[in-house]
Coordinates of C-alpha atoms in Angstrom, one line a residue:
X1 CA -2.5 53.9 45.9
X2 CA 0.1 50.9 45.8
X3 CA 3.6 51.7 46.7
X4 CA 4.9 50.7 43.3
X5 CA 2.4 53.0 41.5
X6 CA 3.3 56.1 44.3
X7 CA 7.3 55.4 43.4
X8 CA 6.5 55.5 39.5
X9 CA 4.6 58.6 39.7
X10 CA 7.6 60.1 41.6
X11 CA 10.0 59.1 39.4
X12 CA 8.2 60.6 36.6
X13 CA 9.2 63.9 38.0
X14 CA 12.7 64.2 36.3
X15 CA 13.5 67.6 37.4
X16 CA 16.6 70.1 36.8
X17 CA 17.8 70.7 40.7
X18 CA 16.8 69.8 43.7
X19 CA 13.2 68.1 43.8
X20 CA 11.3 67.9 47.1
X21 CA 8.4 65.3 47.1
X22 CA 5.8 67.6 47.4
X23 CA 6.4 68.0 43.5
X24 CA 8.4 71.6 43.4
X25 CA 11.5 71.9 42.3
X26 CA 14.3 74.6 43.5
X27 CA 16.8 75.1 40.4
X28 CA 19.8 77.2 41.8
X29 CA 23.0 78.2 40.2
X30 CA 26.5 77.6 41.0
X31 CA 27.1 78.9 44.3
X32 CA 24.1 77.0 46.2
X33 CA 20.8 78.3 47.2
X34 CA 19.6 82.2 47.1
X35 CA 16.6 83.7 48.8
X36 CA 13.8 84.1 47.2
X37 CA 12.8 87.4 46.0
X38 CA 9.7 88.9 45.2
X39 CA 9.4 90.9 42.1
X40 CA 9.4 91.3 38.1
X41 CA 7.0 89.3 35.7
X42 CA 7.7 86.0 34.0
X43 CA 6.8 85.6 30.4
X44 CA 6.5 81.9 29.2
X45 CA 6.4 80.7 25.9
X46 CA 3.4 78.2 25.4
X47 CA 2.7 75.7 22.0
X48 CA -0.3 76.3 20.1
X49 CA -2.8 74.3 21.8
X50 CA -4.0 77.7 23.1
X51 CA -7.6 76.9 24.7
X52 CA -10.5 78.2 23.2
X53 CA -12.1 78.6 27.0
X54 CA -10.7 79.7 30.1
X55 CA -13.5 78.4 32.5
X56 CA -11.5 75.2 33.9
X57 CA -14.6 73.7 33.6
X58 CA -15.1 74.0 30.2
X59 CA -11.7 73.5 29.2
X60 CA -10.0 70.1 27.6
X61 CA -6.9 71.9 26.1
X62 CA -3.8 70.6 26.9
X63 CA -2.9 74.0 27.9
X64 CA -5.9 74.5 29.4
X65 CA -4.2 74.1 33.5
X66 CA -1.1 75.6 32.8
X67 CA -3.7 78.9 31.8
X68 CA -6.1 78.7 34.8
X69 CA -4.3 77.3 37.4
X70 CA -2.9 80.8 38.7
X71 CA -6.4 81.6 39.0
X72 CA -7.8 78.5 39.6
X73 CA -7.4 76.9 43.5
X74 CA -8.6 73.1 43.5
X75 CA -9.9 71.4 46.7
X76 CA -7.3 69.2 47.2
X77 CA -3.7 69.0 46.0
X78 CA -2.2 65.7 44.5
X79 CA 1.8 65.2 45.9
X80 CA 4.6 63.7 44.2
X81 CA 4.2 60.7 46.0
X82 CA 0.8 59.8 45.2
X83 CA -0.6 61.4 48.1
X84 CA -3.8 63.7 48.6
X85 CA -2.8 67.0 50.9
X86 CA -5.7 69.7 51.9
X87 CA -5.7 72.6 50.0
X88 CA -9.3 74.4 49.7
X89 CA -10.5 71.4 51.6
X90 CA -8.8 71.3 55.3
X91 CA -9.8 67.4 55.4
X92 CA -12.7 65.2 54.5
X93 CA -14.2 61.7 55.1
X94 CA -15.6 59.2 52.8
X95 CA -18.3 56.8 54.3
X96 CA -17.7 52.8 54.3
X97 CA -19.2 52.2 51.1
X98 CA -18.0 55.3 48.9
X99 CA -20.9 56.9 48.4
X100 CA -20.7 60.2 50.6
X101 CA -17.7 62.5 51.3
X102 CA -18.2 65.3 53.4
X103 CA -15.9 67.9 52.5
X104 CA -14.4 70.6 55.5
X105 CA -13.3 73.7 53.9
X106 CA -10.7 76.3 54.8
X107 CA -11.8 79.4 56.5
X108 CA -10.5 82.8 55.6
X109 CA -10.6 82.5 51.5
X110 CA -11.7 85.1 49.3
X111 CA -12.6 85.1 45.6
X112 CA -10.9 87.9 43.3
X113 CA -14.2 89.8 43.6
X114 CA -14.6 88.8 47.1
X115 CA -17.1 86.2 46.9
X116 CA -16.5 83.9 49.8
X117 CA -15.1 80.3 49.6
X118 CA -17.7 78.3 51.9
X119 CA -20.0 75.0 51.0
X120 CA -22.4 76.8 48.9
X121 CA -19.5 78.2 46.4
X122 CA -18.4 74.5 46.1
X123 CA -21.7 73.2 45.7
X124 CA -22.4 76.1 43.1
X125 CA -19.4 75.0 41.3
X126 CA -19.9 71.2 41.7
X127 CA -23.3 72.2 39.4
X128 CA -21.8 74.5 37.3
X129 CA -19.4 71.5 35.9
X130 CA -22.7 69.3 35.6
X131 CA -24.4 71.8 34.3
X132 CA -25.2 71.5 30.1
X133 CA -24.9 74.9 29.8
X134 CA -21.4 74.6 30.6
X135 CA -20.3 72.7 27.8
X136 CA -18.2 70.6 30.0
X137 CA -16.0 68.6 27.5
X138 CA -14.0 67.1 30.3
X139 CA -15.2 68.1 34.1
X140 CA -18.4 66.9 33.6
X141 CA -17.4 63.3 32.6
X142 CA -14.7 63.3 35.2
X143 CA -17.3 64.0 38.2
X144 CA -20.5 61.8 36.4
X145 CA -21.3 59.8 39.4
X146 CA -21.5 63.7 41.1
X147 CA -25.7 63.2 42.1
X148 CA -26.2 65.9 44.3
X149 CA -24.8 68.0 47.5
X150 CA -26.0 69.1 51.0
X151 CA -24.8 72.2 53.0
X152 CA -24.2 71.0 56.4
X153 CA -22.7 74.4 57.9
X154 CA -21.0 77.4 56.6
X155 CA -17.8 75.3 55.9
X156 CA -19.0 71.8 55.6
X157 CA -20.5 69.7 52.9
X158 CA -21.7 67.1 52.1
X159 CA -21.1 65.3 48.8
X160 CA -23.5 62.7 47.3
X161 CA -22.8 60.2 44.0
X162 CA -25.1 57.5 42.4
X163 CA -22.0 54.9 42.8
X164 CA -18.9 54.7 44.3
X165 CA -16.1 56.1 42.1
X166 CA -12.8 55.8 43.8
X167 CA -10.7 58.4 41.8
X168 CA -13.4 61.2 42.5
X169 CA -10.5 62.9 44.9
X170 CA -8.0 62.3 42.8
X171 CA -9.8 64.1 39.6
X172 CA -10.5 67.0 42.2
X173 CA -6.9 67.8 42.2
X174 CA -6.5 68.8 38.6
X175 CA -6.7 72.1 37.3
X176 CA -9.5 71.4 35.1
X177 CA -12.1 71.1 38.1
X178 CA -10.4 74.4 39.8
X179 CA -13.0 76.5 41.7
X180 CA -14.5 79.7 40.1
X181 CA -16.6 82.6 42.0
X182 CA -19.7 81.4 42.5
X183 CA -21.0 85.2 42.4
X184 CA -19.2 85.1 38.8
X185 CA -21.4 81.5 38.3
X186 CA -24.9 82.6 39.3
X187 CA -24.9 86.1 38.2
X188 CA -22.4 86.5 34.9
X189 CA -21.9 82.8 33.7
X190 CA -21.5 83.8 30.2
X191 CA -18.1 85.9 31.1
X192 CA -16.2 83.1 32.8
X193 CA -14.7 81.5 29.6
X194 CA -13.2 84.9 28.5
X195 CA -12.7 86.2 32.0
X196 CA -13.0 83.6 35.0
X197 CA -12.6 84.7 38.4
X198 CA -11.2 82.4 41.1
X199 CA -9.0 82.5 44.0
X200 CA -5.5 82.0 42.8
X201 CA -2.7 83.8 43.7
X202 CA -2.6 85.5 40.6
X203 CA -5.6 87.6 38.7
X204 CA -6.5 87.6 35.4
X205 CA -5.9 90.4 33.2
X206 CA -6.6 90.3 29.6
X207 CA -6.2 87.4 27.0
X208 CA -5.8 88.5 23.7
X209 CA -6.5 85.7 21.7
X210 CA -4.1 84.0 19.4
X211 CA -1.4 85.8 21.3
X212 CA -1.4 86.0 25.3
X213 CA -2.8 86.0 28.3
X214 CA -1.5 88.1 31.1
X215 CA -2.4 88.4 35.2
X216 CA -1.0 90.2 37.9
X217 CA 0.1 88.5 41.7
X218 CA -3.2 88.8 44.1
X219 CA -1.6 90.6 47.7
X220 CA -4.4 89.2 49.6
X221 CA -3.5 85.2 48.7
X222 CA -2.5 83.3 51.8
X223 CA -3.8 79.8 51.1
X224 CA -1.5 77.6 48.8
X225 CA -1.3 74.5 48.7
X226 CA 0.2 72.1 51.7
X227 CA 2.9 71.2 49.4
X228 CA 4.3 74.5 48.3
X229 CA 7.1 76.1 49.7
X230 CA 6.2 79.2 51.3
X231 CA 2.7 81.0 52.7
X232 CA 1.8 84.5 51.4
X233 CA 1.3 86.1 48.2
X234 CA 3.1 84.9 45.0
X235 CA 6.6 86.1 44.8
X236 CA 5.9 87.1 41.0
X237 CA 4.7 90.6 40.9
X238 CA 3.0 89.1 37.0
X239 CA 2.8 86.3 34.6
X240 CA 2.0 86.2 30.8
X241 CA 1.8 82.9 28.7
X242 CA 2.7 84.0 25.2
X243 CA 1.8 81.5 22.6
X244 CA 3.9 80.5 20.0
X245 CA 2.9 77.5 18.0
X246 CA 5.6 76.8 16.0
X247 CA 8.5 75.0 17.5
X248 CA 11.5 76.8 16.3
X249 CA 10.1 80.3 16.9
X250 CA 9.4 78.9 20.6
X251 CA 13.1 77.8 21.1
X252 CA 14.8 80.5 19.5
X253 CA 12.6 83.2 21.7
X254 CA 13.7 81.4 25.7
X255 CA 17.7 81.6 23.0
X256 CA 17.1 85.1 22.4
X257 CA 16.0 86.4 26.3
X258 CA 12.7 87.3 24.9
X259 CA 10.7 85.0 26.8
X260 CA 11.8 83.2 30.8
X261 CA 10.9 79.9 29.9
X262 CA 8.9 77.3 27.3
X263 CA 6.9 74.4 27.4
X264 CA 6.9 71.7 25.0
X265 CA 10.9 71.7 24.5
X266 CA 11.0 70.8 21.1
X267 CA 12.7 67.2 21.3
X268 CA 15.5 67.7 18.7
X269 CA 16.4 71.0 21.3
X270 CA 16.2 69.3 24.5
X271 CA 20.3 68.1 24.2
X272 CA 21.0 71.7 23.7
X273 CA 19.3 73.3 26.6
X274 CA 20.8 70.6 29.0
X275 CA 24.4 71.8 27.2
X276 CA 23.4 75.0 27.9
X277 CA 25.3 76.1 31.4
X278 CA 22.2 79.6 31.0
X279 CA 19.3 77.7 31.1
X280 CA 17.8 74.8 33.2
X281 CA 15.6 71.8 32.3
X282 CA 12.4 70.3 34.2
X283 CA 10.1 67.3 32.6
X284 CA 7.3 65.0 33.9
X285 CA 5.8 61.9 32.0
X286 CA 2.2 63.2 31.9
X287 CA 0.0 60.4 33.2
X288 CA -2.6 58.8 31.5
X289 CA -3.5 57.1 28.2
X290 CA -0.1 57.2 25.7
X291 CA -0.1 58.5 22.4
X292 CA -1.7 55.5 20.1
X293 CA -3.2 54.8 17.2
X294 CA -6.9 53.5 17.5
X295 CA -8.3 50.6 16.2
X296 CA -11.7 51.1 15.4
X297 CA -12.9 47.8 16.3
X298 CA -16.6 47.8 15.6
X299 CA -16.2 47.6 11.6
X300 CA -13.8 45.7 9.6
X301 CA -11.0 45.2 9.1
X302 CA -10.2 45.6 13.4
X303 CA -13.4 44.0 14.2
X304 CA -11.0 40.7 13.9
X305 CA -8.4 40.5 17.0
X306 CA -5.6 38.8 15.2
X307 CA -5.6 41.4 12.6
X308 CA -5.5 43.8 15.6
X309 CA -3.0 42.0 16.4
X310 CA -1.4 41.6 13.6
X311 CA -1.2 45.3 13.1
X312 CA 0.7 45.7 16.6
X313 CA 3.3 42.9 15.9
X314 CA 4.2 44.5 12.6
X315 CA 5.7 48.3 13.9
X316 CA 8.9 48.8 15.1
X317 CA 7.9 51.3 18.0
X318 CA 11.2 51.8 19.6
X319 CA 12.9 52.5 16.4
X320 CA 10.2 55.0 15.0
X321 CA 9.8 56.6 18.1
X322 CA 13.3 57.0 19.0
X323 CA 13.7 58.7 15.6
X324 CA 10.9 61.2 15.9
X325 CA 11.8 62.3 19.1
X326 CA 15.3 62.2 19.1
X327 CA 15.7 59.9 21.5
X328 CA 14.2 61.8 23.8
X329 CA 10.5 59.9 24.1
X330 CA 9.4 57.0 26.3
X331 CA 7.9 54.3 24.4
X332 CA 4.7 52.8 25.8
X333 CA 4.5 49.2 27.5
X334 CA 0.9 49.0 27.2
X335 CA -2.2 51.4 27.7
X336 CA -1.2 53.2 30.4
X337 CA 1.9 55.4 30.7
X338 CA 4.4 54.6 33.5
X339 CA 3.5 57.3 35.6
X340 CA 0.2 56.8 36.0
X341 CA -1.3 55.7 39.6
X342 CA -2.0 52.1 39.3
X343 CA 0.1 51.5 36.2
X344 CA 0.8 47.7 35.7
X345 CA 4.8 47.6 35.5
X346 CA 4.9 43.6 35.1
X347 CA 3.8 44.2 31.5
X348 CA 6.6 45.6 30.3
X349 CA 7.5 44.0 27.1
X350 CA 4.7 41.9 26.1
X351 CA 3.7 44.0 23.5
X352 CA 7.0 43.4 20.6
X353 CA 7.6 43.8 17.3
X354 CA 7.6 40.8 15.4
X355 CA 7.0 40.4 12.0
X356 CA 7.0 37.0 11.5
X357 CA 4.1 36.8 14.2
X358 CA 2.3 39.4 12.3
X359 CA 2.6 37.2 9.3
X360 CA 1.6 33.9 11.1
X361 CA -1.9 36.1 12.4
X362 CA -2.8 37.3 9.0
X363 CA -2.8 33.7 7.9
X364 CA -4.6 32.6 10.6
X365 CA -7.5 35.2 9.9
X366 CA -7.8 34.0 6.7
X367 CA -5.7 36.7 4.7
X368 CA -3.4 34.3 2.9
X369 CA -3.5 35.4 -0.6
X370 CA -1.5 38.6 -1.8
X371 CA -2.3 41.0 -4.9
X372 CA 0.4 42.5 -7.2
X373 CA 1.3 45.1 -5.2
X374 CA 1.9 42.4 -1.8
X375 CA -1.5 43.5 0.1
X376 CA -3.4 40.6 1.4
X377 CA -6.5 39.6 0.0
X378 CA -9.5 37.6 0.9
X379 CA -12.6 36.5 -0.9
X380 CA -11.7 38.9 -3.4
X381 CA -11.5 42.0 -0.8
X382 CA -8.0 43.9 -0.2
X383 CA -6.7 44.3 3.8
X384 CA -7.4 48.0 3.8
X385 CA -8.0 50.5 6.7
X386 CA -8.5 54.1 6.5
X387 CA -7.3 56.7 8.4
X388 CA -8.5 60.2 8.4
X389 CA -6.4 63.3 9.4
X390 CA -6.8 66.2 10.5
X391 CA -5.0 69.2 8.2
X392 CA -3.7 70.5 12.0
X393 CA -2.5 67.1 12.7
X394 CA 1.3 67.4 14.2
X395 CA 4.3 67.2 12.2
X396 CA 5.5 64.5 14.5
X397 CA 2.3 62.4 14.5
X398 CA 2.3 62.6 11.1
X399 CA 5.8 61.2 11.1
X400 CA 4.7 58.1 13.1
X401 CA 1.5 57.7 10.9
X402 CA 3.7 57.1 7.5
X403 CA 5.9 55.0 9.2
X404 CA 3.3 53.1 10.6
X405 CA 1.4 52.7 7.1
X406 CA 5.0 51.7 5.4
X407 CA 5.5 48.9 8.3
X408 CA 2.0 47.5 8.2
X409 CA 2.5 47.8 4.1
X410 CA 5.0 45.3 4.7
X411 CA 2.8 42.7 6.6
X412 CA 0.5 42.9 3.8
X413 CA -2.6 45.7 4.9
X414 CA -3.2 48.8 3.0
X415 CA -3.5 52.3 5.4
X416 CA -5.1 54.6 3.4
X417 CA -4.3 58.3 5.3
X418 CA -6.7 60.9 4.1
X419 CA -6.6 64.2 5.0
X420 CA -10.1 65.6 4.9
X421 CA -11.7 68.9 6.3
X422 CA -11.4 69.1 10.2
X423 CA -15.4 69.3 9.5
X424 CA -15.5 65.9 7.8
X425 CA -13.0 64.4 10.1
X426 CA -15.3 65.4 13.0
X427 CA -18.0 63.9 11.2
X428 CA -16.2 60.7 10.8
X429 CA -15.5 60.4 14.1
X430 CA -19.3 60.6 15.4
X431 CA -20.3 58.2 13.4
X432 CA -17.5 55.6 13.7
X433 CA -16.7 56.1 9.6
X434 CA -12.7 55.7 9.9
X435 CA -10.7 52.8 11.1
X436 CA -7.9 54.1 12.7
X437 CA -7.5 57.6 14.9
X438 CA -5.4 59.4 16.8
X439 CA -4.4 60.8 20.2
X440 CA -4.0 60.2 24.2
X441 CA -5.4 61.3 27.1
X442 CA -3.9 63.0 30.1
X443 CA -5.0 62.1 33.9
X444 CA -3.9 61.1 37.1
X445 CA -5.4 57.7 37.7
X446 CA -6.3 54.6 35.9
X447 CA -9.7 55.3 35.5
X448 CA -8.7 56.7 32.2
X449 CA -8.7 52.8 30.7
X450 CA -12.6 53.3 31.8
X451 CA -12.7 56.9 30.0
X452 CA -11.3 55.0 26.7
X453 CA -12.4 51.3 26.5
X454 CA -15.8 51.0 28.6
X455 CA -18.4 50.1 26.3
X456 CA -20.2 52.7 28.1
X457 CA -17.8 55.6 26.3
X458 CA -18.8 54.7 22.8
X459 CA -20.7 57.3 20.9
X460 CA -23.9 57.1 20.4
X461 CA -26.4 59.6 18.4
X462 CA -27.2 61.3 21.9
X463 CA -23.9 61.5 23.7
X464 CA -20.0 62.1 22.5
X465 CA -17.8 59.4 24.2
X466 CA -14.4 58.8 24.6
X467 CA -14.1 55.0 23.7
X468 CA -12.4 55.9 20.0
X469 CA -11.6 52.3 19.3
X470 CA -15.3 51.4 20.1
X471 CA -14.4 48.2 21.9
X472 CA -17.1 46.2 23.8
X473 CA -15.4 43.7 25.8
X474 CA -17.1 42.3 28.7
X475 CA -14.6 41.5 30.9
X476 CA -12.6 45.1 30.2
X477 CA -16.3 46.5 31.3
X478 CA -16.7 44.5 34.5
X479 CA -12.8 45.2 35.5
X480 CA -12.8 48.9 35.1
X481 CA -16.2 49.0 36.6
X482 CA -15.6 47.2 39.6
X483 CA -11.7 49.1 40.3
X484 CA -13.9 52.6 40.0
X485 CA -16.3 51.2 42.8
X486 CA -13.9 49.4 45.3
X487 CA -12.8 51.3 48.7
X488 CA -10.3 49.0 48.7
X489 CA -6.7 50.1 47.6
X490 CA -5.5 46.6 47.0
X491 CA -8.4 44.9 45.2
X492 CA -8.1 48.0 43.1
X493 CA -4.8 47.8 42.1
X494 CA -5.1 44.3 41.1
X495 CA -8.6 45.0 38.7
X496 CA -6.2 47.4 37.2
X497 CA -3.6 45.4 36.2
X498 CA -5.9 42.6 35.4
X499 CA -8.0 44.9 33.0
X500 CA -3.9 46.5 31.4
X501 CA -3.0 42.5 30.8
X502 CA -6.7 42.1 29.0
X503 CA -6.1 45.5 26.6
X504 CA -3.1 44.3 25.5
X505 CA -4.6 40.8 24.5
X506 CA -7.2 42.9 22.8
X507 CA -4.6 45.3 20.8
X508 CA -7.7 48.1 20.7
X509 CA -4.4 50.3 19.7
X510 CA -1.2 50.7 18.8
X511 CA 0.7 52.7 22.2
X512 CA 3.2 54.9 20.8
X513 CA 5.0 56.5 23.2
X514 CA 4.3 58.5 27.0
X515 CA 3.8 61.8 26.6
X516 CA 6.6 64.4 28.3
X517 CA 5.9 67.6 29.3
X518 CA 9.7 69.4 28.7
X519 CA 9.7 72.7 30.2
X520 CA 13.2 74.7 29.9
X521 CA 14.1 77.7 31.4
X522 CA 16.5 80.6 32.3
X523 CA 18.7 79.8 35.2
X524 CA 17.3 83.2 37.1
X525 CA 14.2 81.4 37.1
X526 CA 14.1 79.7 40.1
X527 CA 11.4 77.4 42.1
X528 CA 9.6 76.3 39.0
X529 CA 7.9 73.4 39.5
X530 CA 4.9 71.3 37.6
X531 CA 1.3 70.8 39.3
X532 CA 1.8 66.7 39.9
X533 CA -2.0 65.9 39.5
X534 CA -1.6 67.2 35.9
X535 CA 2.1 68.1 35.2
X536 CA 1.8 71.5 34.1
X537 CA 3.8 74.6 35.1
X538 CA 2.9 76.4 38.4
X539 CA 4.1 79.7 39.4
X540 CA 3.4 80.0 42.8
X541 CA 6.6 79.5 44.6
X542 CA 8.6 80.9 41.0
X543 CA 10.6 83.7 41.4
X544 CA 13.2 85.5 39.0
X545 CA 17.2 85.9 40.8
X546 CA 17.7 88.8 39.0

């Protein structure tokens, strides 16, 4: 990792106290620091993204880490400052040309139903992310290049992939590829989405679905992470995640005392807990792809770059997004957010709004005649896109979307939103039959530009990709390709930002804005922290002053 993109991923971290740059946080109150004491049960209030599979491996919810990460250990932990620190993996070497790491493990861990952590349970769950069975909507994709494994010893392995893929540690670190029992894999597989077993330092309980999901600490846990702030058992005796979709009922329960803490501050409250003298405040730009509208590129009218383009020049981002969010939202530079590893910070800017450009591009594409009600025509056909919505689609997106159709009105091209079954919207999206979509993507490298715009992500009949705007650009394909294979920190830093600069030219989207993750809090909650790899609360140093 460069310097630049370590210091950007560390100042994404914007937390309530005093921050360490291991990625924890300690939040005291007036008076200074207290020691920590073990004890009680936290409750937190989650949004309504509640997963509808626990197995971290078949999970791609955006609450699916901060649900089985207290069970969930991964091999390696991701720091603050961009660096990897052993965690289930003591250390490990990568050969000269990136296609073997062999993997040394830690000695001494135990699975919840005392399985053993040892090379054959990480082999076992290596497979079980590969495996079809598993349904893997994210894991899978994330460890493709994963060929196969060799046990060396009790506590070695040896990793094998098809090419080089320099972000496979840095993937390994997130709570979606956290290890499972391997007895739990080979004998019960079936159970682990309603029940998964792992080495945590806290045990699942009991979800009941549409409601909560308690555990209880695990006394036996004495293998956290290098970067947490004590050894031993959790200091929480229990933790339940209670979910509460809507975002007033959310805000009003952390208000009332009946929950410790939320995620997701609702933006419009976010002023009033940092007002608030009871309760603290911790947030973390979530790194990634930001929240955008895609272009479907392959069909008309976005098969044409200027009216791409066009479309981009012609929204007022700031302004829409500073009204949505109450100020409180970081509008995206390009197609990566700014606390992403490798994120190309010289770009900030080039993408403006600028209406008379958006006019100047229409003409030049050949839209130069207008109908009676100012929407630009050519050979007798109207400049019109349609965008299908989901009926769960946000509020907030929802917001942006009829902002963004009353902007691009203005320029002259007719979005049509339609809000169809989630069915027929799913059905839409497999066979490219919309023009514009919705959404981002959360990870820690910038091998998600290869997740969304490699020709190799488009869907096909036989596989579900990511590549929504279904671009096809060769020299997007040969940069991302060539930054996943490179050893070489430099060279890759450089594909990266050449591949940003390219997107941007390409407008495959329209970046909204770099999605927060808001946590707030009670001010006896103390030590809360996120999981840097994939900001999301973690527990594991947490403890409740009172």
């Amino acid at each position: 990792m460069t310097r630049m993109a370590a210091a950007v991923l560390g100042a994404a971290l914007l937390l309530a106290g005093c921050g360490t740059s291991d990625g924890t946080t300690t939040t005291t109150a007036a008076g200074g620091e207290s020691t920590p004491k073990a004890g009680g049960t936290l409750i937190l209030g989650e949004n309504g993204q509640e997963p509808t599979c626990l197995d971290p491996h078949g999970n791609a919810s955006s609450d699916g880490p901060v649900t089985t990460v207290p069970v969930a250990d991964s091999l390696v932990w991701f720091g603050a400052d961009g660096k990897l620190q052993p965690w289930l993996a003591e250390r490990w070497k990568v050969s000269d040309d990136g296609l073997t790491y062999t993997f040394t493990l830690r000695e001494g861990v135990k699975f919840h139903d005392g399985a053993r952590w040892d090379a054959e349970a990480l082999k076992t769950n290596f497979e079980h992310m590969k495996d079809p069975a598993t349904k893997s909507p994210l894991a899978a994709a994330y460890i493709a290049p994963y060929e196969d494994s060799k046990v060396i010893d009790e506590h070695t392995l040896e990793v094998h992939l098809s090419s080089a893929y320099s972000p496979f540690l840095d993937i390994l670190a997130q709570g979606y590829l956290g290890m499972i029992s391997p007895k739990q894999i080979k004998e019960a597989p079936q159970t682990v989405c309603e029940h998964p077993i792992g080495s945590g330092p806290f045990v699942f309980d009991k979800w009941t679905k549409g409601q909560s999901i308690t555990y209880h600490k695990n006394p036996d846990y004495n293998w956290g992470p290098k970067g947490a702030k004590h050894t031993g058992p959790a200091y929480l005796d229990g933790l339940e995640i209670r979910f509460l979709g809507e975002d007033a009922t959310r805000y009003n329960a952390l208000v009332a005392g009946e929950v410790n803490a939320i995620d997701f501050t609702p933006p419009q409250n976010v002023e009033e807990v940092k007002a608030n003298p009871d309760l603290g405040f911790l947030t973390a730009v979530r790194p990634g792809h930001p929240m955008s509208f895609w272009l479907n590129t392959s069909r008309a009218p976005f098969d044409d770059v200027k009216v791409r383009q066009a479309l981009l020049a012609s929204v007022d981002r700031p302004t829409i997004i500073k009204g949505i969010s109450f100020g409180q939202y970081e509008v995206a530079q390009g197609f990566v957010t700014s606390s992403t590893p490798g994120y190309a910070a010289g770009l900030e800017g080039t993408i403006a709004y600028d209406p008379a450009k958006a006019d100047r591009l229409l003409d030049e594409a050949g839209w130069t005649a207008k109908d009676a009600d100012g929407i630009r025509t050519k050979d007798g056909r109207r400049l019109t896109a349609y965008f299908p919505i989901d009926p769960s689609f946000p509020a907030q997106r929802m917001q942006i979307a009829v902002q963004t159709q009353a902007a691009a009105k203005k320029a002259g091209i007719d979005i049509r939103i339609q809000t169809p079954s989630t069915q027929e919207v799913s059905d839409r999206s497999l066979t490219g039959d919309y023009d514009l979509a919705s959404g981002l993507w959360a990870t820690n490298t910038a091998d998600v530009l290869w997740i969304q715009y490699s020709s190799k992500n488009i869907t096909t009949d036989k596989r579900r990709g990511q590549n929504v705007a279904r671009l096809s650009d060769d020299k997007v394909d040969e940069l991302l390709q060539d930054a996943r294979e490179t050893t070489d920190a430099a060279e890759r830093a450089e594909l990266y930002n050449q591949a940003q600069a390219r997107l941007i030219e390409l407008a495959p989207a329209v970046p909204f804005y770099n999605d927060p993750r808001p946590v707030s809090f009670q001010k006896k909650v103390r030590d809360l922290a996120f999981t840097p790899a994939y900001p999301s609360p973690y527990f594991y140093d947490t403890w409740l002053d009172g």
